[in-house]
Amino acid sequence: MKRTHKDIVFFLLAFFTCGATSKETNRLDYIESRYYTRVAEAQYAYLLEDYEKAYGILFQLEKEIAFLNNVGTEYSEEIPLYIDLCLRFGEYKTAYRYMRILVGNHGYSAHSFDTCFRIENLKGEFFYDSLELIRLETAFQPDTTLYFLLKEMWDRDYGVRISLPSDREELTEDDGIRVRRVDSMNYVLMRRIIKEKGFPLAQNQRFTLKQRKEVDERVSVMLMHFLDSNQMEYFIPLLEENVRRGDCPPDVLACHLESAGRMGACFPYGMYMNLKKEWICDFEHLDDRRLEIGLPPHKLVCEISHLQIMKKTHKDTSNFYIKVMMQECEF
């Protein structure tokens, strides 16, 4: 039996409301620890140049749960952020330890940190070894097979959608058949990848930094297209479990869920730009729902985006995109 989009949205909300009672209440994970909210709070404090507050948040978080290296959100690359803060507060051994982790495990260049604040102070320490970083970079072997398989899937996904007429009223039955065929093929391949190699966004997948940013974006978009009820019933619990163990940013799960809302009654997580309050499902509990899947509060993420844009544009608010972003943060 096929579900309508309205049915799917109801299923999503019911899934997370009921599912919360079955979780291990004493298990520390990346949702229960409020990991992403705390990283976002640190990022926000850093952008406001309150470095002491930002350092304190991440210092405490590190004691409780292992840092991740997310790359696809406004509050991403938390390890480079912590490295910067450690250098500012003279914690050179900690900064160097995380540099080795990024180069050895996450495909960063040995020279990624050359412009970091007070990097010369670290280089003057007896334990710093630039040759070690170069050896780690040389030894790093990305999974090019997985990278190119995901790229092939993305090219197929993008190719069929870019060929569609821009006017929805001009879409034909053949257009729908072509899209469904591609989505079905990619869905089968994605399940095979997950079975054989694990979740493609997992922290232990070996990609260079550039590759990981591409994979993160492409996988997130492809997942948004798996909207058949059977597909969603497979991916929703899978994505939630990967969010919990730190192998999937909650944004990916939220965008997958939110995709059903594009043709439904409302949007449950507020992931799209320029949404109005009345378009949000049960607006008063928006942040409660976001917290349930690990997302930081909507306004906090929006304000981080503003600060990042303002810094990049040297506080020029005449840009239309900035004005649009500023409107989005009204709630």
mmCIF file of C-alpha atoms in Angstrom:
data_model
loop_
_atom_site.group_PDB
_atom_site.id
_atom_site.type_symbol
_atom_site.label_atom_id
_atom_site.label_comp_id
_atom_site.label_asym_id
_atom_site.label_seq_id
_atom_site.Cartn_x
_atom_site.Cartn_y
_atom_site.Cartn_z
ATOM 1 C CA MET A 1 0.000 0.000 0.000
ATOM 2 C CA LYS A 2 1.434 3.402 -1.005
ATOM 3 C CA ARG A 3 1.392 6.309 1.390
ATOM 4 C CA THR A 4 0.645 9.911 0.428
ATOM 5 C CA HIS A 5 3.157 12.601 1.353
ATOM 6 C CA LYS A 6 0.860 13.740 4.167
ATOM 7 C CA ASP A 7 0.837 10.187 5.525
ATOM 8 C CA ILE A 8 4.620 10.058 5.352
ATOM 9 C CA VAL A 9 5.013 13.288 7.327
ATOM 10 C CA PHE A 10 2.711 11.886 10.010
ATOM 11 C CA PHE A 11 4.752 8.665 10.029
ATOM 12 C CA LEU A 12 7.975 10.641 10.483
ATOM 13 C CA LEU A 13 6.684 12.592 13.454
ATOM 14 C CA ALA A 14 5.195 9.473 15.038
ATOM 15 C CA PHE A 15 8.425 7.533 14.479
ATOM 16 C CA PHE A 16 10.528 9.928 16.509
ATOM 17 C CA THR A 17 7.900 10.539 19.166
ATOM 18 C CA CYS A 18 7.399 6.843 19.832
ATOM 19 C CA GLY A 19 10.970 5.784 19.124
ATOM 20 C CA ALA A 20 12.351 7.891 21.951
ATOM 21 C CA THR A 21 10.920 5.514 24.541
ATOM 22 C CA SER A 22 12.830 2.529 23.145
ATOM 23 C CA LYS A 23 16.309 4.052 23.247
ATOM 24 C CA GLU A 24 18.907 3.113 25.813
ATOM 25 C CA THR A 25 18.448 6.023 28.199
ATOM 26 C CA ASN A 26 21.927 5.788 29.701
ATOM 27 C CA ARG A 27 23.812 5.356 26.446
ATOM 28 C CA LEU A 28 26.064 8.262 25.551
ATOM 29 C CA ASP A 29 25.681 9.108 21.883
ATOM 30 C CA TYR A 30 25.830 12.093 19.567
ATOM 31 C CA ILE A 31 22.132 12.898 19.977
ATOM 32 C CA GLU A 32 21.769 12.395 23.724
ATOM 33 C CA SER A 33 24.995 14.328 24.395
ATOM 34 C CA ARG A 34 23.657 17.352 22.441
ATOM 35 C CA TYR A 35 26.943 17.140 20.554
ATOM 36 C CA TYR A 36 25.942 19.226 17.522
ATOM 37 C CA THR A 37 24.244 21.915 19.596
ATOM 38 C CA ARG A 38 27.346 22.320 21.740
ATOM 39 C CA VAL A 39 29.607 22.453 18.686
ATOM 40 C CA ALA A 40 27.288 25.097 17.228
ATOM 41 C CA GLU A 41 27.437 27.094 20.462
ATOM 42 C CA ALA A 42 31.237 26.959 20.322
ATOM 43 C CA GLN A 43 31.246 28.011 16.668
ATOM 44 C CA TYR A 44 28.918 30.907 17.473
ATOM 45 C CA ALA A 45 31.082 32.084 20.380
ATOM 46 C CA TYR A 46 34.175 31.836 18.167
ATOM 47 C CA LEU A 47 32.587 33.957 15.442
ATOM 48 C CA LEU A 48 31.750 36.536 18.115
ATOM 49 C CA GLU A 49 35.455 36.367 19.104
ATOM 50 C CA ASP A 50 34.595 35.039 22.550
ATOM 51 C CA TYR A 51 37.433 32.534 22.298
ATOM 52 C CA GLU A 52 37.467 31.649 25.973
ATOM 53 C CA LYS A 53 33.817 30.582 25.895
ATOM 54 C CA ALA A 54 34.313 28.633 22.662
ATOM 55 C CA TYR A 55 37.335 26.837 24.101
ATOM 56 C CA GLY A 56 35.517 26.022 27.336
ATOM 57 C CA ILE A 57 32.594 24.450 25.490
ATOM 58 C CA LEU A 58 34.799 22.208 23.350
ATOM 59 C CA PHE A 59 37.179 21.401 26.212
ATOM 60 C CA GLN A 60 34.268 20.039 28.249
ATOM 61 C CA LEU A 61 32.738 18.268 25.251
ATOM 62 C CA GLU A 62 36.021 16.486 24.521
ATOM 63 C CA LYS A 63 35.937 15.006 28.025
ATOM 64 C CA GLU A 64 32.563 13.430 27.373
ATOM 65 C CA ILE A 65 32.632 12.167 23.797
ATOM 66 C CA ALA A 66 35.087 11.823 20.904
ATOM 67 C CA PHE A 67 35.277 14.702 18.447
ATOM 68 C CA LEU A 68 33.997 14.169 14.920
ATOM 69 C CA ASN A 69 35.179 15.904 11.789
ATOM 70 C CA ASN A 70 32.025 16.996 9.990
ATOM 71 C CA VAL A 71 32.424 19.106 6.870
ATOM 72 C CA GLY A 72 28.954 19.837 5.494
ATOM 73 C CA THR A 73 27.242 22.217 7.921
ATOM 74 C CA GLU A 74 27.609 25.753 9.263
ATOM 75 C CA TYR A 75 28.931 24.259 12.499
ATOM 76 C CA SER A 76 31.359 21.848 10.854
ATOM 77 C CA GLU A 77 35.072 21.010 11.000
ATOM 78 C CA GLU A 78 35.014 21.074 14.782
ATOM 79 C CA ILE A 79 38.506 19.580 15.080
ATOM 80 C CA PRO A 80 40.161 22.436 13.117
ATOM 81 C CA LEU A 81 38.174 24.831 15.301
ATOM 82 C CA TYR A 82 39.497 23.149 18.444
ATOM 83 C CA ILE A 83 43.048 23.211 17.055
ATOM 84 C CA ASP A 84 42.761 26.963 16.531
ATOM 85 C CA LEU A 85 41.482 27.452 20.080
ATOM 86 C CA CYS A 86 44.153 25.206 21.608
ATOM 87 C CA LEU A 87 46.832 27.269 19.852
ATOM 88 C CA ARG A 88 45.300 30.458 21.234
ATOM 89 C CA PHE A 89 45.430 29.107 24.789
ATOM 90 C CA GLY A 90 48.831 27.449 24.592
ATOM 91 C CA GLU A 91 47.598 23.859 24.533
ATOM 92 C CA TYR A 92 50.173 22.925 21.912
ATOM 93 C CA LYS A 93 50.339 19.186 22.573
ATOM 94 C CA THR A 94 46.588 18.861 22.150
ATOM 95 C CA ALA A 95 46.662 20.929 18.967
ATOM 96 C CA TYR A 96 49.456 18.802 17.513
ATOM 97 C CA ARG A 97 47.665 15.559 18.451
ATOM 98 C CA TYR A 98 44.578 16.629 16.537
ATOM 99 C CA MET A 99 46.665 17.769 13.575
ATOM 100 C CA ARG A 100 48.045 14.243 13.313
ATOM 101 C CA ILE A 101 44.506 12.848 13.487
ATOM 102 C CA LEU A 102 43.267 15.090 10.668
ATOM 103 C CA VAL A 103 46.209 14.309 8.403
ATOM 104 C CA GLY A 104 46.429 10.611 9.213
ATOM 105 C CA ASN A 105 42.729 9.739 9.395
ATOM 106 C CA HIS A 106 40.838 12.408 7.464
ATOM 107 C CA GLY A 107 42.989 13.195 4.463
ATOM 108 C CA TYR A 108 44.066 16.733 5.343
ATOM 109 C CA SER A 109 47.248 18.156 3.884
ATOM 110 C CA ALA A 110 50.272 18.437 6.169
ATOM 111 C CA HIS A 111 50.278 22.144 5.302
ATOM 112 C CA SER A 112 46.601 22.700 6.208
ATOM 113 C CA PHE A 113 47.630 24.434 9.434
ATOM 114 C CA ASP A 114 50.364 26.747 8.163
ATOM 115 C CA THR A 115 48.183 29.857 8.565
ATOM 116 C CA CYS A 116 46.773 28.933 11.975
ATOM 117 C CA PHE A 117 46.990 31.494 14.757
ATOM 118 C CA ARG A 118 50.280 31.119 16.700
ATOM 119 C CA ILE A 119 51.351 28.130 14.613
ATOM 120 C CA GLU A 120 54.958 29.261 14.899
ATOM 121 C CA ASN A 121 54.756 28.801 18.661
ATOM 122 C CA LEU A 122 53.763 25.183 18.149
ATOM 123 C CA LYS A 123 56.525 24.631 15.598
ATOM 124 C CA GLY A 124 59.022 25.752 18.227
ATOM 125 C CA GLU A 125 57.989 22.982 20.639
ATOM 126 C CA PHE A 126 60.356 20.002 20.968
ATOM 127 C CA PHE A 127 57.636 17.442 20.133
ATOM 128 C CA TYR A 128 56.540 19.079 16.863
ATOM 129 C CA ASP A 129 57.684 17.096 13.820
ATOM 130 C CA SER A 130 56.788 18.469 10.392
ATOM 131 C CA LEU A 131 58.243 15.342 8.749
ATOM 132 C CA GLU A 132 55.800 13.185 10.706
ATOM 133 C CA LEU A 133 52.869 15.148 9.283
ATOM 134 C CA ILE A 134 54.261 14.720 5.768
ATOM 135 C CA ARG A 135 54.683 10.964 6.328
ATOM 136 C CA LEU A 136 51.082 10.722 7.535
ATOM 137 C CA GLU A 137 49.876 12.611 4.467
ATOM 138 C CA THR A 138 51.882 10.367 2.128
ATOM 139 C CA ALA A 139 50.630 7.197 3.819
ATOM 140 C CA PHE A 140 46.965 8.212 3.611
ATOM 141 C CA GLN A 141 45.125 6.169 0.973
ATOM 142 C CA PRO A 142 41.605 7.380 0.109
ATOM 143 C CA ASP A 143 38.948 4.918 -1.023
ATOM 144 C CA THR A 144 38.859 6.046 -4.650
ATOM 145 C CA THR A 145 36.651 3.092 -5.632
ATOM 146 C CA LEU A 146 33.866 4.236 -3.300
ATOM 147 C CA TYR A 147 34.402 7.882 -4.218
ATOM 148 C CA PHE A 148 33.994 7.260 -7.949
ATOM 149 C CA LEU A 149 31.028 4.919 -7.453
ATOM 150 C CA LEU A 150 29.237 7.661 -5.508
ATOM 151 C CA LYS A 151 30.252 10.198 -8.161
ATOM 152 C CA GLU A 152 28.779 7.980 -10.884
ATOM 153 C CA MET A 153 25.523 7.754 -8.927
ATOM 154 C CA TRP A 154 25.491 11.518 -8.433
ATOM 155 C CA ASP A 155 26.155 12.200 -12.123
ATOM 156 C CA ARG A 156 23.220 9.952 -13.019
ATOM 157 C CA ASP A 157 20.980 11.669 -10.437
ATOM 158 C CA TYR A 158 21.976 15.184 -11.504
ATOM 159 C CA GLY A 159 21.884 14.366 -15.216
ATOM 160 C CA VAL A 160 18.275 13.206 -15.254
ATOM 161 C CA ARG A 161 17.054 16.117 -13.144
ATOM 162 C CA ILE A 162 18.892 18.835 -15.058
ATOM 163 C CA SER A 163 17.238 17.524 -18.237
ATOM 164 C CA LEU A 164 13.731 18.124 -16.879
ATOM 165 C CA PRO A 165 11.749 21.184 -18.035
ATOM 166 C CA SER A 166 11.943 24.085 -15.574
ATOM 167 C CA ASP A 167 8.169 24.516 -15.654
ATOM 168 C CA ARG A 168 6.560 21.730 -13.596
ATOM 169 C CA GLU A 169 3.447 21.907 -15.770
ATOM 170 C CA GLU A 170 5.530 20.785 -18.747
ATOM 171 C CA LEU A 171 6.628 17.543 -17.045
ATOM 172 C CA THR A 172 5.494 14.444 -18.912
ATOM 173 C CA GLU A 173 4.807 10.903 -17.809
ATOM 174 C CA ASP A 174 8.055 9.854 -19.519
ATOM 175 C CA ASP A 175 9.952 12.398 -17.383
ATOM 176 C CA GLY A 176 8.539 10.811 -14.244
ATOM 177 C CA ILE A 177 9.455 7.338 -15.448
ATOM 178 C CA ARG A 178 13.064 8.408 -16.152
ATOM 179 C CA VAL A 179 13.439 9.986 -12.703
ATOM 180 C CA ARG A 180 11.942 7.007 -10.898
ATOM 181 C CA ARG A 181 14.211 4.635 -12.836
ATOM 182 C CA VAL A 182 17.338 6.564 -11.799
ATOM 183 C CA ASP A 183 16.201 6.853 -8.181
ATOM 184 C CA SER A 184 15.424 3.140 -8.044
ATOM 185 C CA MET A 185 18.838 2.250 -9.486
ATOM 186 C CA ASN A 186 20.652 4.551 -7.056
ATOM 187 C CA TYR A 187 18.600 3.261 -4.133
ATOM 188 C CA VAL A 188 19.640 -0.328 -4.865
ATOM 189 C CA LEU A 189 23.293 0.732 -5.230
ATOM 190 C CA MET A 190 23.199 2.761 -2.012
ATOM 191 C CA ARG A 191 21.886 -0.213 -0.080
ATOM 192 C CA ARG A 192 24.635 -2.388 -1.556
ATOM 193 C CA ILE A 193 27.301 0.163 -0.604
ATOM 194 C CA ILE A 194 25.994 0.336 2.956
ATOM 195 C CA LYS A 195 25.952 -3.454 3.216
ATOM 196 C CA GLU A 196 29.454 -3.953 1.776
ATOM 197 C CA LYS A 197 31.328 -0.818 2.867
ATOM 198 C CA GLY A 198 29.260 0.786 5.586
ATOM 199 C CA PHE A 199 27.503 4.127 5.584
ATOM 200 C CA PRO A 200 29.304 6.374 3.035
ATOM 201 C CA LEU A 201 29.476 9.395 5.371
ATOM 202 C CA ALA A 202 30.909 7.396 8.286
ATOM 203 C CA GLN A 203 33.953 8.857 10.009
ATOM 204 C CA ASN A 204 36.072 5.821 9.150
ATOM 205 C CA GLN A 205 35.519 6.140 5.390
ATOM 206 C CA ARG A 206 38.797 7.183 3.789
ATOM 207 C CA PHE A 207 38.410 10.333 1.714
ATOM 208 C CA THR A 208 40.560 13.390 1.229
ATOM 209 C CA LEU A 209 39.046 16.577 2.615
ATOM 210 C CA LYS A 210 37.960 17.693 -0.867
ATOM 211 C CA GLN A 211 36.454 14.281 -1.631
ATOM 212 C CA ARG A 212 34.599 14.152 1.694
ATOM 213 C CA LYS A 213 32.977 17.535 1.080
ATOM 214 C CA GLU A 214 31.783 16.341 -2.323
ATOM 215 C CA VAL A 215 30.566 12.995 -0.968
ATOM 216 C CA ASP A 216 28.729 14.681 1.912
ATOM 217 C CA GLU A 217 26.852 17.014 -0.431
ATOM 218 C CA ARG A 218 26.084 14.395 -3.083
ATOM 219 C CA VAL A 219 24.900 11.670 -0.713
ATOM 220 C CA SER A 220 22.719 14.167 1.162
ATOM 221 C CA VAL A 221 21.004 15.233 -2.065
ATOM 222 C CA MET A 222 20.516 11.684 -3.347
ATOM 223 C CA LEU A 223 18.956 10.631 -0.045
ATOM 224 C CA MET A 224 16.434 13.443 -0.439
ATOM 225 C CA HIS A 225 15.166 11.711 -3.580
ATOM 226 C CA PHE A 226 14.390 8.348 -1.969
ATOM 227 C CA LEU A 227 10.797 9.232 -1.094
ATOM 228 C CA ASP A 228 9.002 5.990 -1.855
ATOM 229 C CA SER A 229 7.433 4.793 1.406
ATOM 230 C CA ASN A 230 9.479 1.559 1.404
ATOM 231 C CA GLN A 231 12.672 3.509 0.768
ATOM 232 C CA MET A 232 11.958 5.912 3.613
ATOM 233 C CA GLU A 233 11.105 3.091 6.000
ATOM 234 C CA TYR A 234 14.552 1.652 5.265
ATOM 235 C CA PHE A 235 16.523 4.879 5.510
ATOM 236 C CA ILE A 236 14.890 6.676 8.451
ATOM 237 C CA PRO A 237 16.015 4.236 11.195
ATOM 238 C CA LEU A 238 19.330 3.669 9.413
ATOM 239 C CA LEU A 239 20.109 7.384 9.304
ATOM 240 C CA GLU A 240 19.020 7.929 12.900
ATOM 241 C CA GLU A 241 21.321 5.145 14.118
ATOM 242 C CA ASN A 242 24.232 6.615 12.151
ATOM 243 C CA VAL A 243 23.526 10.051 13.621
ATOM 244 C CA ARG A 244 23.612 8.525 17.105
ATOM 245 C CA ARG A 245 26.989 6.900 16.607
ATOM 246 C CA GLY A 246 28.523 9.923 14.902
ATOM 247 C CA ASP A 247 28.597 8.629 11.329
ATOM 248 C CA CYS A 248 25.981 10.950 9.846
ATOM 249 C CA PRO A 249 25.321 14.658 10.506
ATOM 250 C CA PRO A 250 21.737 15.218 11.675
ATOM 251 C CA ASP A 251 21.245 17.644 8.782
ATOM 252 C CA VAL A 252 21.300 14.687 6.389
ATOM 253 C CA LEU A 253 18.527 12.931 8.302
ATOM 254 C CA ALA A 254 16.502 16.134 8.631
ATOM 255 C CA CYS A 255 16.760 16.952 4.913
ATOM 256 C CA HIS A 256 15.698 13.410 4.042
ATOM 257 C CA LEU A 257 12.655 13.780 6.290
ATOM 258 C CA GLU A 258 11.961 17.325 5.133
ATOM 259 C CA SER A 259 11.876 16.217 1.495
ATOM 260 C CA ALA A 260 8.500 14.620 2.127
ATOM 261 C CA GLY A 261 7.267 18.019 3.274
ATOM 262 C CA ARG A 262 7.936 19.666 -0.072
ATOM 263 C CA MET A 263 4.711 18.158 -1.390
ATOM 264 C CA GLY A 264 3.043 17.665 1.958
ATOM 265 C CA ALA A 265 1.202 19.837 4.423
ATOM 266 C CA CYS A 266 4.191 21.333 6.252
ATOM 267 C CA PHE A 267 7.928 21.169 7.021
ATOM 268 C CA PRO A 268 8.864 19.460 10.322
ATOM 269 C CA TYR A 269 12.490 20.672 10.766
ATOM 270 C CA GLY A 270 12.798 24.067 9.053
ATOM 271 C CA MET A 271 15.733 23.059 6.835
ATOM 272 C CA TYR A 272 14.792 25.138 3.793
ATOM 273 C CA MET A 273 15.583 28.816 3.357
ATOM 274 C CA ASN A 274 12.863 31.456 3.568
ATOM 275 C CA LEU A 275 10.269 29.270 5.260
ATOM 276 C CA LYS A 276 7.514 31.147 7.025
ATOM 277 C CA LYS A 277 6.288 30.210 10.480
ATOM 278 C CA GLU A 278 2.987 28.992 9.135
ATOM 279 C CA TRP A 279 4.788 26.511 6.868
ATOM 280 C CA ILE A 280 6.398 24.745 9.856
ATOM 281 C CA CYS A 281 4.595 21.739 11.337
ATOM 282 C CA ASP A 282 3.614 22.550 14.937
ATOM 283 C CA PHE A 283 5.894 25.595 14.973
ATOM 284 C CA GLU A 284 5.979 25.959 18.764
ATOM 285 C CA HIS A 285 7.789 22.619 19.049
ATOM 286 C CA LEU A 286 10.188 23.100 16.125
ATOM 287 C CA ASP A 287 13.354 23.095 18.255
ATOM 288 C CA ASP A 288 12.070 20.170 20.335
ATOM 289 C CA ARG A 289 11.839 18.090 17.170
ATOM 290 C CA ARG A 290 15.229 19.292 15.989
ATOM 291 C CA LEU A 291 16.773 18.330 19.324
ATOM 292 C CA GLU A 292 15.268 14.834 19.072
ATOM 293 C CA ILE A 293 17.410 14.075 16.009
ATOM 294 C CA GLY A 294 20.491 15.995 17.154
ATOM 295 C CA LEU A 295 19.996 19.322 15.362
ATOM 296 C CA PRO A 296 20.893 22.609 17.081
ATOM 297 C CA PRO A 297 18.140 25.212 17.527
ATOM 298 C CA HIS A 298 17.019 26.810 14.272
ATOM 299 C CA LYS A 299 17.861 30.388 15.265
ATOM 300 C CA LEU A 300 21.362 29.457 16.473
ATOM 301 C CA VAL A 301 22.242 27.818 13.151
ATOM 302 C CA CYS A 302 20.794 30.750 11.256
ATOM 303 C CA GLU A 303 22.794 33.294 13.248
ATOM 304 C CA ILE A 304 25.986 31.301 12.668
ATOM 305 C CA SER A 305 25.274 31.457 8.919
ATOM 306 C CA HIS A 306 24.789 35.227 9.165
ATOM 307 C CA LEU A 307 28.072 35.765 10.972
ATOM 308 C CA GLN A 308 29.967 33.588 8.511
ATOM 309 C CA ILE A 309 28.503 35.452 5.549
ATOM 310 C CA MET A 310 29.132 38.837 7.139
ATOM 311 C CA LYS A 311 32.771 37.997 7.758
ATOM 312 C CA LYS A 312 33.222 36.767 4.194
ATOM 313 C CA THR A 313 31.564 39.852 2.712
ATOM 314 C CA HIS A 314 33.203 42.334 5.095
ATOM 315 C CA LYS A 315 29.834 43.316 6.596
ATOM 316 C CA ASP A 316 28.358 44.422 3.264
ATOM 317 C CA THR A 317 24.625 43.833 3.777
ATOM 318 C CA SER A 318 23.625 45.151 0.336
ATOM 319 C CA ASN A 319 23.935 41.658 -1.130
ATOM 320 C CA PHE A 320 20.503 40.171 -1.856
ATOM 321 C CA TYR A 321 21.522 36.724 -0.572
ATOM 322 C CA ILE A 322 22.488 38.217 2.800
ATOM 323 C CA LYS A 323 19.155 39.995 3.049
ATOM 324 C CA VAL A 324 17.359 36.728 2.349
ATOM 325 C CA MET A 325 19.400 34.936 5.002
ATOM 326 C CA MET A 326 18.654 37.673 7.531
ATOM 327 C CA GLN A 327 14.941 37.306 6.898
ATOM 328 C CA GLU A 328 15.190 33.574 7.558
ATOM 329 C CA CYS A 329 16.395 34.177 11.115
ATOM 330 C CA GLU A 330 13.259 35.964 12.213
ATOM 331 C CA PHE A 331 12.228 32.785 14.056
#
